[in-house]
mmCIF file of C-alpha atoms and ligand atoms in Angstrom:
data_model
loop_
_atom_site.group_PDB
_atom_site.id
_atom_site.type_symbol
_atom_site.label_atom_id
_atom_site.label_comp_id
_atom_site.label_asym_id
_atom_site.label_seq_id
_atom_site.Cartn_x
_atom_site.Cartn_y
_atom_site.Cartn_z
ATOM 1 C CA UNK A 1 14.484 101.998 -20.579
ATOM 2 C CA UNK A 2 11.826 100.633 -18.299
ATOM 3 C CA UNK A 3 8.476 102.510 -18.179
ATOM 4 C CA UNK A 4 5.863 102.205 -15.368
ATOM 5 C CA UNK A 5 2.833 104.310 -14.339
ATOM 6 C CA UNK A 6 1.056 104.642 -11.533
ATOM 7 C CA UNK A 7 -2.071 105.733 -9.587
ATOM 8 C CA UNK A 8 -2.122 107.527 -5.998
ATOM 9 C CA UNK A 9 0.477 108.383 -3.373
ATOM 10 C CA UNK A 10 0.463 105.298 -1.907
ATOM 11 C CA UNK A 11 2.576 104.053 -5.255
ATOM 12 C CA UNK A 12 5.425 106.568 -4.527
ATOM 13 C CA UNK A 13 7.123 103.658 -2.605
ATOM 14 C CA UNK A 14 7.109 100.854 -4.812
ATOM 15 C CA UNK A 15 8.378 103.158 -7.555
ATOM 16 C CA UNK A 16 11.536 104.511 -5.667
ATOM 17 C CA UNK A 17 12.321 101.250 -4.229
ATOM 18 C CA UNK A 18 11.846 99.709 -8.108
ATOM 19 C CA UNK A 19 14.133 102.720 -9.433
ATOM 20 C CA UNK A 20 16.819 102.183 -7.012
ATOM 21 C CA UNK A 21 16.960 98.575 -7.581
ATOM 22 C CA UNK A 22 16.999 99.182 -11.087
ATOM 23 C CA UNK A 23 14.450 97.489 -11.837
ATOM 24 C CA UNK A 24 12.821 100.797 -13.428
ATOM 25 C CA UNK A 25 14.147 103.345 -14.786
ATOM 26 C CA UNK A 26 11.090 105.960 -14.825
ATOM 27 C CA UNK A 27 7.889 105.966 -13.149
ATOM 28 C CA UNK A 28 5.294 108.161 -13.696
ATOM 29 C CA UNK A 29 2.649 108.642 -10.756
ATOM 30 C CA UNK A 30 -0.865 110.030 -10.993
ATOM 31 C CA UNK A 31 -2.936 111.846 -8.888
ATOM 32 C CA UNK A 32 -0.349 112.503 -5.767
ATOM 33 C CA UNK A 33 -2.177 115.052 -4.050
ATOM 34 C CA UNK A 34 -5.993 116.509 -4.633
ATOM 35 C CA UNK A 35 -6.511 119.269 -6.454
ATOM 36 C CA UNK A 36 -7.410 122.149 -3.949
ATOM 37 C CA UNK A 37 -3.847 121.058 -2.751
ATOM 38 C CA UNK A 38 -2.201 121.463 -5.842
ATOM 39 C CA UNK A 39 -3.812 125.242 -6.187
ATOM 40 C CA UNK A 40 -2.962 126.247 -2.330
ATOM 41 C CA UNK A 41 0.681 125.338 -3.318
ATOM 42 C CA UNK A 42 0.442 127.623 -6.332
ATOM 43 C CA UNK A 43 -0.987 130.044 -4.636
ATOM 44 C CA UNK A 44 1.603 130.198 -1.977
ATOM 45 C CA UNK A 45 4.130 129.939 -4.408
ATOM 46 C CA UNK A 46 2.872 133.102 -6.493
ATOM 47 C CA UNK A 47 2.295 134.890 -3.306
ATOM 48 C CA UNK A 48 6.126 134.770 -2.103
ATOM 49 C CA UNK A 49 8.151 137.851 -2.478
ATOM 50 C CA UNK A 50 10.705 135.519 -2.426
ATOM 51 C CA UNK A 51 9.910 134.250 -5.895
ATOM 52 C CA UNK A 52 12.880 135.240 -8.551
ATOM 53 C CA UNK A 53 14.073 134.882 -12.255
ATOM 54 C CA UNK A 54 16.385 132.068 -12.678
ATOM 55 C CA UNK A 55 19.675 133.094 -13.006
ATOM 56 C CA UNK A 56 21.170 129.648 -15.356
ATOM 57 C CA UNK A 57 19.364 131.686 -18.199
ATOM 58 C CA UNK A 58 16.237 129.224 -18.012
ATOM 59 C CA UNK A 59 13.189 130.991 -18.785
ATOM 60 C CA UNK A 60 11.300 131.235 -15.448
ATOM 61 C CA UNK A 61 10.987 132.042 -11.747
ATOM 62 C CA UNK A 62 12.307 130.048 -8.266
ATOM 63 C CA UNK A 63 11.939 129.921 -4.874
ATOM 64 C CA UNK A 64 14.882 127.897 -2.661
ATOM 65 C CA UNK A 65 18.131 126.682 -4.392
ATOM 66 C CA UNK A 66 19.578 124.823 -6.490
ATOM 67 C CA UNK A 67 23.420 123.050 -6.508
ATOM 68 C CA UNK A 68 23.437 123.364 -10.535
ATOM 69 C CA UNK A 69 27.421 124.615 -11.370
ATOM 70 C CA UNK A 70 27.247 125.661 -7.444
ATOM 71 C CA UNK A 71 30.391 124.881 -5.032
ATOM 72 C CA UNK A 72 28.910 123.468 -2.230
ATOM 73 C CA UNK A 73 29.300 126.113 0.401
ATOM 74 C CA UNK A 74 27.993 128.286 -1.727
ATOM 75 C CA UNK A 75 24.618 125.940 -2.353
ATOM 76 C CA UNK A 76 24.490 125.361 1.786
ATOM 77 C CA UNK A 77 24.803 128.851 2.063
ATOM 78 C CA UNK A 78 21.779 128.992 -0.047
ATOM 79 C CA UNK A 79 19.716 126.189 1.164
ATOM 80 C CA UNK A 80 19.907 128.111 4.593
ATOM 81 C CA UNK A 81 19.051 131.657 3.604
ATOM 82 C CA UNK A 82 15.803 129.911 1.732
ATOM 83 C CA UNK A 83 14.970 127.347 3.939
ATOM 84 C CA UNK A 84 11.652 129.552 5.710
ATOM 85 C CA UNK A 85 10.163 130.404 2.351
ATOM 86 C CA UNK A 86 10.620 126.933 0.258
ATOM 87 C CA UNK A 87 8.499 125.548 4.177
ATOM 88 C CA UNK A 88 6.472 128.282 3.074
ATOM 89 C CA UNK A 89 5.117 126.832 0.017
ATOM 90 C CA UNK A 90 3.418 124.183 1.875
ATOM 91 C CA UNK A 91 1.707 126.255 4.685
ATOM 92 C CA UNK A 92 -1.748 124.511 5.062
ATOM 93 C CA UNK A 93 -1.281 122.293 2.817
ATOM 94 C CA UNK A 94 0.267 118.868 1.817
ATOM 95 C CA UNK A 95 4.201 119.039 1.149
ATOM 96 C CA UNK A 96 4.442 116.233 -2.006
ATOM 97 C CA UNK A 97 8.426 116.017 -0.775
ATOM 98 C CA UNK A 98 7.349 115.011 2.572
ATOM 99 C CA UNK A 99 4.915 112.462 1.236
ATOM 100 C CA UNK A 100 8.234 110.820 -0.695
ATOM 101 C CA UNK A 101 10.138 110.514 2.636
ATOM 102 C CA UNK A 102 7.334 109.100 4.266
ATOM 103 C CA UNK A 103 7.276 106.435 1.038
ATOM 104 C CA UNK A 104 10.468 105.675 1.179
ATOM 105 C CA UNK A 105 10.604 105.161 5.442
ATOM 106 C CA UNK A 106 7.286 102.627 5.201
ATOM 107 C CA UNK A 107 8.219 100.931 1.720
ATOM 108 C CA UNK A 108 11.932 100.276 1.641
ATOM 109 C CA UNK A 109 12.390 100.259 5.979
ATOM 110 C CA UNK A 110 15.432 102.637 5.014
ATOM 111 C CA UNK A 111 15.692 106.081 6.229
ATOM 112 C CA UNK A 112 15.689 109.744 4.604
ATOM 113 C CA UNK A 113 17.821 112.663 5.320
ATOM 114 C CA UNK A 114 18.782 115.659 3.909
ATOM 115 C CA UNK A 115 22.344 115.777 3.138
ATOM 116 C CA UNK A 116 24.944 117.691 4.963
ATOM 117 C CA UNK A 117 27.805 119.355 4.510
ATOM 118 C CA UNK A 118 29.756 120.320 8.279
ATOM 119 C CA UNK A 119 26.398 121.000 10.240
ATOM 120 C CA UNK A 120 24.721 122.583 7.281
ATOM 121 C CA UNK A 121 21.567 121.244 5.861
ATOM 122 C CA UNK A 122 20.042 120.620 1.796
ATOM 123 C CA UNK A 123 17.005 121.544 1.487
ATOM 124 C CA UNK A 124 14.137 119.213 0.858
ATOM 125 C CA UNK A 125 12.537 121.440 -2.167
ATOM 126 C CA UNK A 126 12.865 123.763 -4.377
ATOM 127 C CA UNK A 127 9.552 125.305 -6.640
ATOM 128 C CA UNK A 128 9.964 126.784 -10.431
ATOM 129 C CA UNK A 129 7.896 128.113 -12.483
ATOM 130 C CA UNK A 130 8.611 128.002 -16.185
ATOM 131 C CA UNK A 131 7.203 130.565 -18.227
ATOM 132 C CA UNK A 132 5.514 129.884 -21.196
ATOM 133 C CA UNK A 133 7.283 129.860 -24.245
ATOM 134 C CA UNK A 134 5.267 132.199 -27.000
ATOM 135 C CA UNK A 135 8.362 132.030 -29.721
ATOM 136 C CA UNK A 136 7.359 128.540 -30.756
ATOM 137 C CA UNK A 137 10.639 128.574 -32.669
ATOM 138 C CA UNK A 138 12.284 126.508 -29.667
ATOM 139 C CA UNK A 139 11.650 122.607 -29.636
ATOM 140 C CA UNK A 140 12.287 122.582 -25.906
ATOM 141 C CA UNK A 141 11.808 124.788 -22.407
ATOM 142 C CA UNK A 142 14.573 122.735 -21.388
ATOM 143 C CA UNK A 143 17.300 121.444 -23.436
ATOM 144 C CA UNK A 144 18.492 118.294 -22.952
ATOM 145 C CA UNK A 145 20.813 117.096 -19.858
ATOM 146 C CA UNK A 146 20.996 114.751 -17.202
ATOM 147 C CA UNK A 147 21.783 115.333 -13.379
ATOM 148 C CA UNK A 148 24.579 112.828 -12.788
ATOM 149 C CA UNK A 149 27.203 115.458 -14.470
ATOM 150 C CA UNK A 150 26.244 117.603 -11.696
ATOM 151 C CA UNK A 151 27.784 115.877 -9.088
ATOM 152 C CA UNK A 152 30.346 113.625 -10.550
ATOM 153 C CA UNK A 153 32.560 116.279 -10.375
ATOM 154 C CA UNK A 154 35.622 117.313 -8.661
ATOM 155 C CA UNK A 155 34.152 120.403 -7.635
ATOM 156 C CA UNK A 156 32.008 118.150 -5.505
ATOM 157 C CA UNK A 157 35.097 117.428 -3.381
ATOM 158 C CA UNK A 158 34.144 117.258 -0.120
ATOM 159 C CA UNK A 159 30.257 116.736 -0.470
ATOM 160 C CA UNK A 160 29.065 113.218 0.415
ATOM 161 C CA UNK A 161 26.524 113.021 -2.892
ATOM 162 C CA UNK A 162 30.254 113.166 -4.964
ATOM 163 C CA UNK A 163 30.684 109.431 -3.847
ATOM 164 C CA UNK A 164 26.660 108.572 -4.929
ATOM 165 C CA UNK A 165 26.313 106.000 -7.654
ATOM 166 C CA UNK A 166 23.055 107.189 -8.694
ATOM 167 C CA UNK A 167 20.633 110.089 -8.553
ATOM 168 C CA UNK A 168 16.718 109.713 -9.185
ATOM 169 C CA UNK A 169 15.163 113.202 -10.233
ATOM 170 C CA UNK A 170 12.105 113.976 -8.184
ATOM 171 C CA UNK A 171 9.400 116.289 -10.026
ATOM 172 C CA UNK A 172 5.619 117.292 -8.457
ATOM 173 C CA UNK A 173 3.630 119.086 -11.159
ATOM 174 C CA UNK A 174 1.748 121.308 -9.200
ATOM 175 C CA UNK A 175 0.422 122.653 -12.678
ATOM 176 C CA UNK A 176 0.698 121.398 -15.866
ATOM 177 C CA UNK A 177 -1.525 120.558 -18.985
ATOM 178 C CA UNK A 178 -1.054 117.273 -20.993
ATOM 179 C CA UNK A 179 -0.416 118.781 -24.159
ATOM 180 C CA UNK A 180 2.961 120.921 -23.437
ATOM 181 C CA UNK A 181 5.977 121.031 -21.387
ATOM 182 C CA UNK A 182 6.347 117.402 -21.672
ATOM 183 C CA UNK A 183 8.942 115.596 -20.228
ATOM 184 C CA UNK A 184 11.232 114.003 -22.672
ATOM 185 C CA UNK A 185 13.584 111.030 -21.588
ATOM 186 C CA UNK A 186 15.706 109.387 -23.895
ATOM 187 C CA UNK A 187 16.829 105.849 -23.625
ATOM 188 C CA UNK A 188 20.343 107.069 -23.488
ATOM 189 C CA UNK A 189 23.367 107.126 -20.460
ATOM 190 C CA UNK A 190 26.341 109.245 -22.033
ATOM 191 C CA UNK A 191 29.473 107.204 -20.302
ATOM 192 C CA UNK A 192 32.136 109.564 -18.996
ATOM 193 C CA UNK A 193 34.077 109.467 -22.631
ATOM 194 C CA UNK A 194 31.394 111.013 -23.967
ATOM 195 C CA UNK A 195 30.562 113.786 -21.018
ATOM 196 C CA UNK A 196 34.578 114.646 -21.389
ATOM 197 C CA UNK A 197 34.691 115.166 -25.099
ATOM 198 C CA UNK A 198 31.567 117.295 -25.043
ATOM 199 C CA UNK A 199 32.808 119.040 -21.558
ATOM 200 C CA UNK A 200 29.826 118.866 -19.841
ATOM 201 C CA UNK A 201 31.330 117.113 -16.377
ATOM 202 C CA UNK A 202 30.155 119.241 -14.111
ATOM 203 C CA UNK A 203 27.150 120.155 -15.227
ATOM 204 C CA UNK A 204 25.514 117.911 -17.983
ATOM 205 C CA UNK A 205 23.894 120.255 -19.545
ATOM 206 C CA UNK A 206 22.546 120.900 -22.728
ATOM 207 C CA UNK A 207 23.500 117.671 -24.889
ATOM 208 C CA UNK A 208 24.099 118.512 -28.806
ATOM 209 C CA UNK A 209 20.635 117.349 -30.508
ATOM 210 C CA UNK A 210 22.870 115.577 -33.146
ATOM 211 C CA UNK A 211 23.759 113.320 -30.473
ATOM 212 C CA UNK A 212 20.053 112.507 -29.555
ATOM 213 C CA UNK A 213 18.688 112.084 -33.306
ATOM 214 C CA UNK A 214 18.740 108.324 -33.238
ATOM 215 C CA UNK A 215 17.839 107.414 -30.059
ATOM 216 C CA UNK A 216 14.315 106.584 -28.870
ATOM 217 C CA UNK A 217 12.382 107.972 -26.258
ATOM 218 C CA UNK A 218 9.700 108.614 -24.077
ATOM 219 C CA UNK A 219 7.179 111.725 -23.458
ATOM 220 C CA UNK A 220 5.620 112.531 -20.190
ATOM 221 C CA UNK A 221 2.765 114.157 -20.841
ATOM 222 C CA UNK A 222 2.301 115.447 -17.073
ATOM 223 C CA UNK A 223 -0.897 117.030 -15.669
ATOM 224 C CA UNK A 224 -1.216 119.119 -12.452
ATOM 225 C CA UNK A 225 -1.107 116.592 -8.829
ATOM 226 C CA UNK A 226 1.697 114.066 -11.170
ATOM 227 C CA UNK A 227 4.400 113.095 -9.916
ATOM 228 C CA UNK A 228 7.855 112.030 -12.032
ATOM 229 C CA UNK A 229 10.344 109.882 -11.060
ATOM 230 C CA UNK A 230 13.282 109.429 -13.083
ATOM 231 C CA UNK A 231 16.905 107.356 -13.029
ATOM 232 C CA UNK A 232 18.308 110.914 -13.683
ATOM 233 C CA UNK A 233 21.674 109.750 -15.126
ATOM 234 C CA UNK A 234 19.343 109.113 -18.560
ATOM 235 C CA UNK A 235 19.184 112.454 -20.599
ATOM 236 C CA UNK A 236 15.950 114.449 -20.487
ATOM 237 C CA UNK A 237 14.628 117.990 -21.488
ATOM 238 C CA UNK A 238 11.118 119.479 -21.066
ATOM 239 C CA UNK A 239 9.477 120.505 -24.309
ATOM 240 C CA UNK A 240 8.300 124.080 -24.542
ATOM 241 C CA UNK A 241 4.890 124.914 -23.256
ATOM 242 C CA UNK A 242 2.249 127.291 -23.349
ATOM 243 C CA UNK A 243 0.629 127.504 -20.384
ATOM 244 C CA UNK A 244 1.713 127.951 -16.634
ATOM 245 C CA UNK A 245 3.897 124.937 -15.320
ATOM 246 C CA UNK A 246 4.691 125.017 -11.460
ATOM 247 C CA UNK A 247 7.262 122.104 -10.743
ATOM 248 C CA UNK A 248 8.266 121.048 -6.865
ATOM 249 C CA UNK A 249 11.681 119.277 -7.253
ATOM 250 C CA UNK A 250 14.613 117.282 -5.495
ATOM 251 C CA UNK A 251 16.993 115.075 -6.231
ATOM 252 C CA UNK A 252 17.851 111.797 -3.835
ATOM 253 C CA UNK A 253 20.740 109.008 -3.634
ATOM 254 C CA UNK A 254 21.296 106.084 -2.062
ATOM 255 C CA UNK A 255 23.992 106.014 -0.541
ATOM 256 C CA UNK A 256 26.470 102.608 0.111
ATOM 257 C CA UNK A 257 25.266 102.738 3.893
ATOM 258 C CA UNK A 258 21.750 102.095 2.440
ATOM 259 C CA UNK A 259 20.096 105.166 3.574
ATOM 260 C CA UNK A 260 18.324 107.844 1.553
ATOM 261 C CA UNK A 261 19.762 111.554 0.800
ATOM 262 C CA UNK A 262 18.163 114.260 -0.833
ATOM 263 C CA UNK A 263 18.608 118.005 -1.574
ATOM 264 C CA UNK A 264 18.170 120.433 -4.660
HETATM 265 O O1 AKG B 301 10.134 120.173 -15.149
HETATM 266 C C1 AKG B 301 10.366 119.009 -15.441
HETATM 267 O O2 AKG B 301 9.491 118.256 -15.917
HETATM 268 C C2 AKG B 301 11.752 118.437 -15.274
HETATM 269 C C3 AKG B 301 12.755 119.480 -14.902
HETATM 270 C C4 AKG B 301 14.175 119.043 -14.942
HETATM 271 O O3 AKG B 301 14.550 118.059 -15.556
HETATM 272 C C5 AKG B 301 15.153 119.853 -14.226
HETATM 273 O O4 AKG B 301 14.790 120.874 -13.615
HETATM 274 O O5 AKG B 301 16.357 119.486 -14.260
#
């Protein structure tokens, strides 16, 4: 697994374009946006009533949607209900999303759009907050997976990110300390024998620990203004933390006509 880190927004581009030619397989990128941006996010974030527990049983709070063990139409349906309050988190104020699209126009010459389904729309974003874990007991906020099960699926039918060869996992810590809620990848792919006899096509999500004892890996430790950039077919989890984590994320593909796609 290839490991790169970076400083400054103007890096997002070389590390996409490196990911999608394989050439990495994570990048990590400091220092995306300044601070008082980072807090004006938060605080629009926290001061959305429309802000609500996850429902997939992971402990925390979003805002916008996600396509996780979602049929399409119901995700579009979704995406356009929250589509005013996920713009909302970046009223005056940068959008870190928007910053990516902008990386990947200038760096790469190829373009960005949100994937469709009919006339409807992904959304660009989609903001969680994970709440601190005060058990201790639990290795992990977030138990292992990887995003590729997600939409390698026949449920997918239909939805053009079912035919995408790849997915790269786009995170913006908008807060986050260095010494929990890490993000954990490990140099592992599970091939499609090995997603059918644990049944997680589909979803990808959470891989047996016994599968994961021997194999190396890598720990983000993410601060606040970071951005992550993973090959998101290779399994990752976020360890458990203790202190407030706000995450801004999206997936994107390329797609065979070269362009970009993203959505949640
Ligand atoms: O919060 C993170 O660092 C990564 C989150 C993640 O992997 C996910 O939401 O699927």
């Amino acid at each position: 697994m290839k490991y790169r880190k970076f400083v400054g927004a103007e890096c997002i581009g070389d590390a996409i374009s490196m990911i999608s030619s394989d050439e990495l397989d994570v990048a990590l990128v400091k220092n995306v946006v300044p601070p008082a941006d980072c807090i004006a996010i938060q605080k629009n974030f926290f001061g959305s009533e429309h802000r609500r527990r996850r429902p997939d049983n992971v402990p925390g709070y979003i805002l916008g949607a996600t396509h996780y063990s979602k049929t399409p139409a119901e995700y579009f349906m979704q995406c356009s209900e929250a589509r005013a309050s996920v713009s909302s988190i970046f009223e005056n104020t940068v959008d870190p999303m928007r910053l990516v699209h902008r990386a990947i126009n200038e760096k790469t010459r190829r373009s960005i759009r949100p994937s469709r389904l009919g006339d409807r729309e992904a959304l660009h974003a989609r903001a969680v907050e994970w709440l601190p874990d005060l058990s201790v007991t639990s290795e992990f906020l977030l138990r292992p997976h990887e995003d590729f099960s997600q939409i390698d699926c026949s449920r997918n039918e239909g939805w053009e990110v079912r035919d995408a060869k790849n997915v790269m996992a786009i995170n913006f810590y908008a807060s986050a300390d260095a010494v929990s809620g890490r993000l954990r990848i490990y140099d592992y792919i599970p091939d499609t024998s090995t997603r059918d006899r644990l049944e997680l096509q589909g979803n990808g999500y959470p891989y047996p620990l016994d599968l994961l004892e021997n194999k190396t890996y890598i720990e983000l430790a993410v601060e606040t203004s970071d951005m992550a950039i993973i090959n998101g077919k290779y399994i990752h989890a976020v360890t458990s933390t203790r202190s407030k984590r706000v995450v801004i994320n999206c997936f994107v593909a390329q797609m065979s006509s070269s362009e970009y796609v993203y959505w949640t």
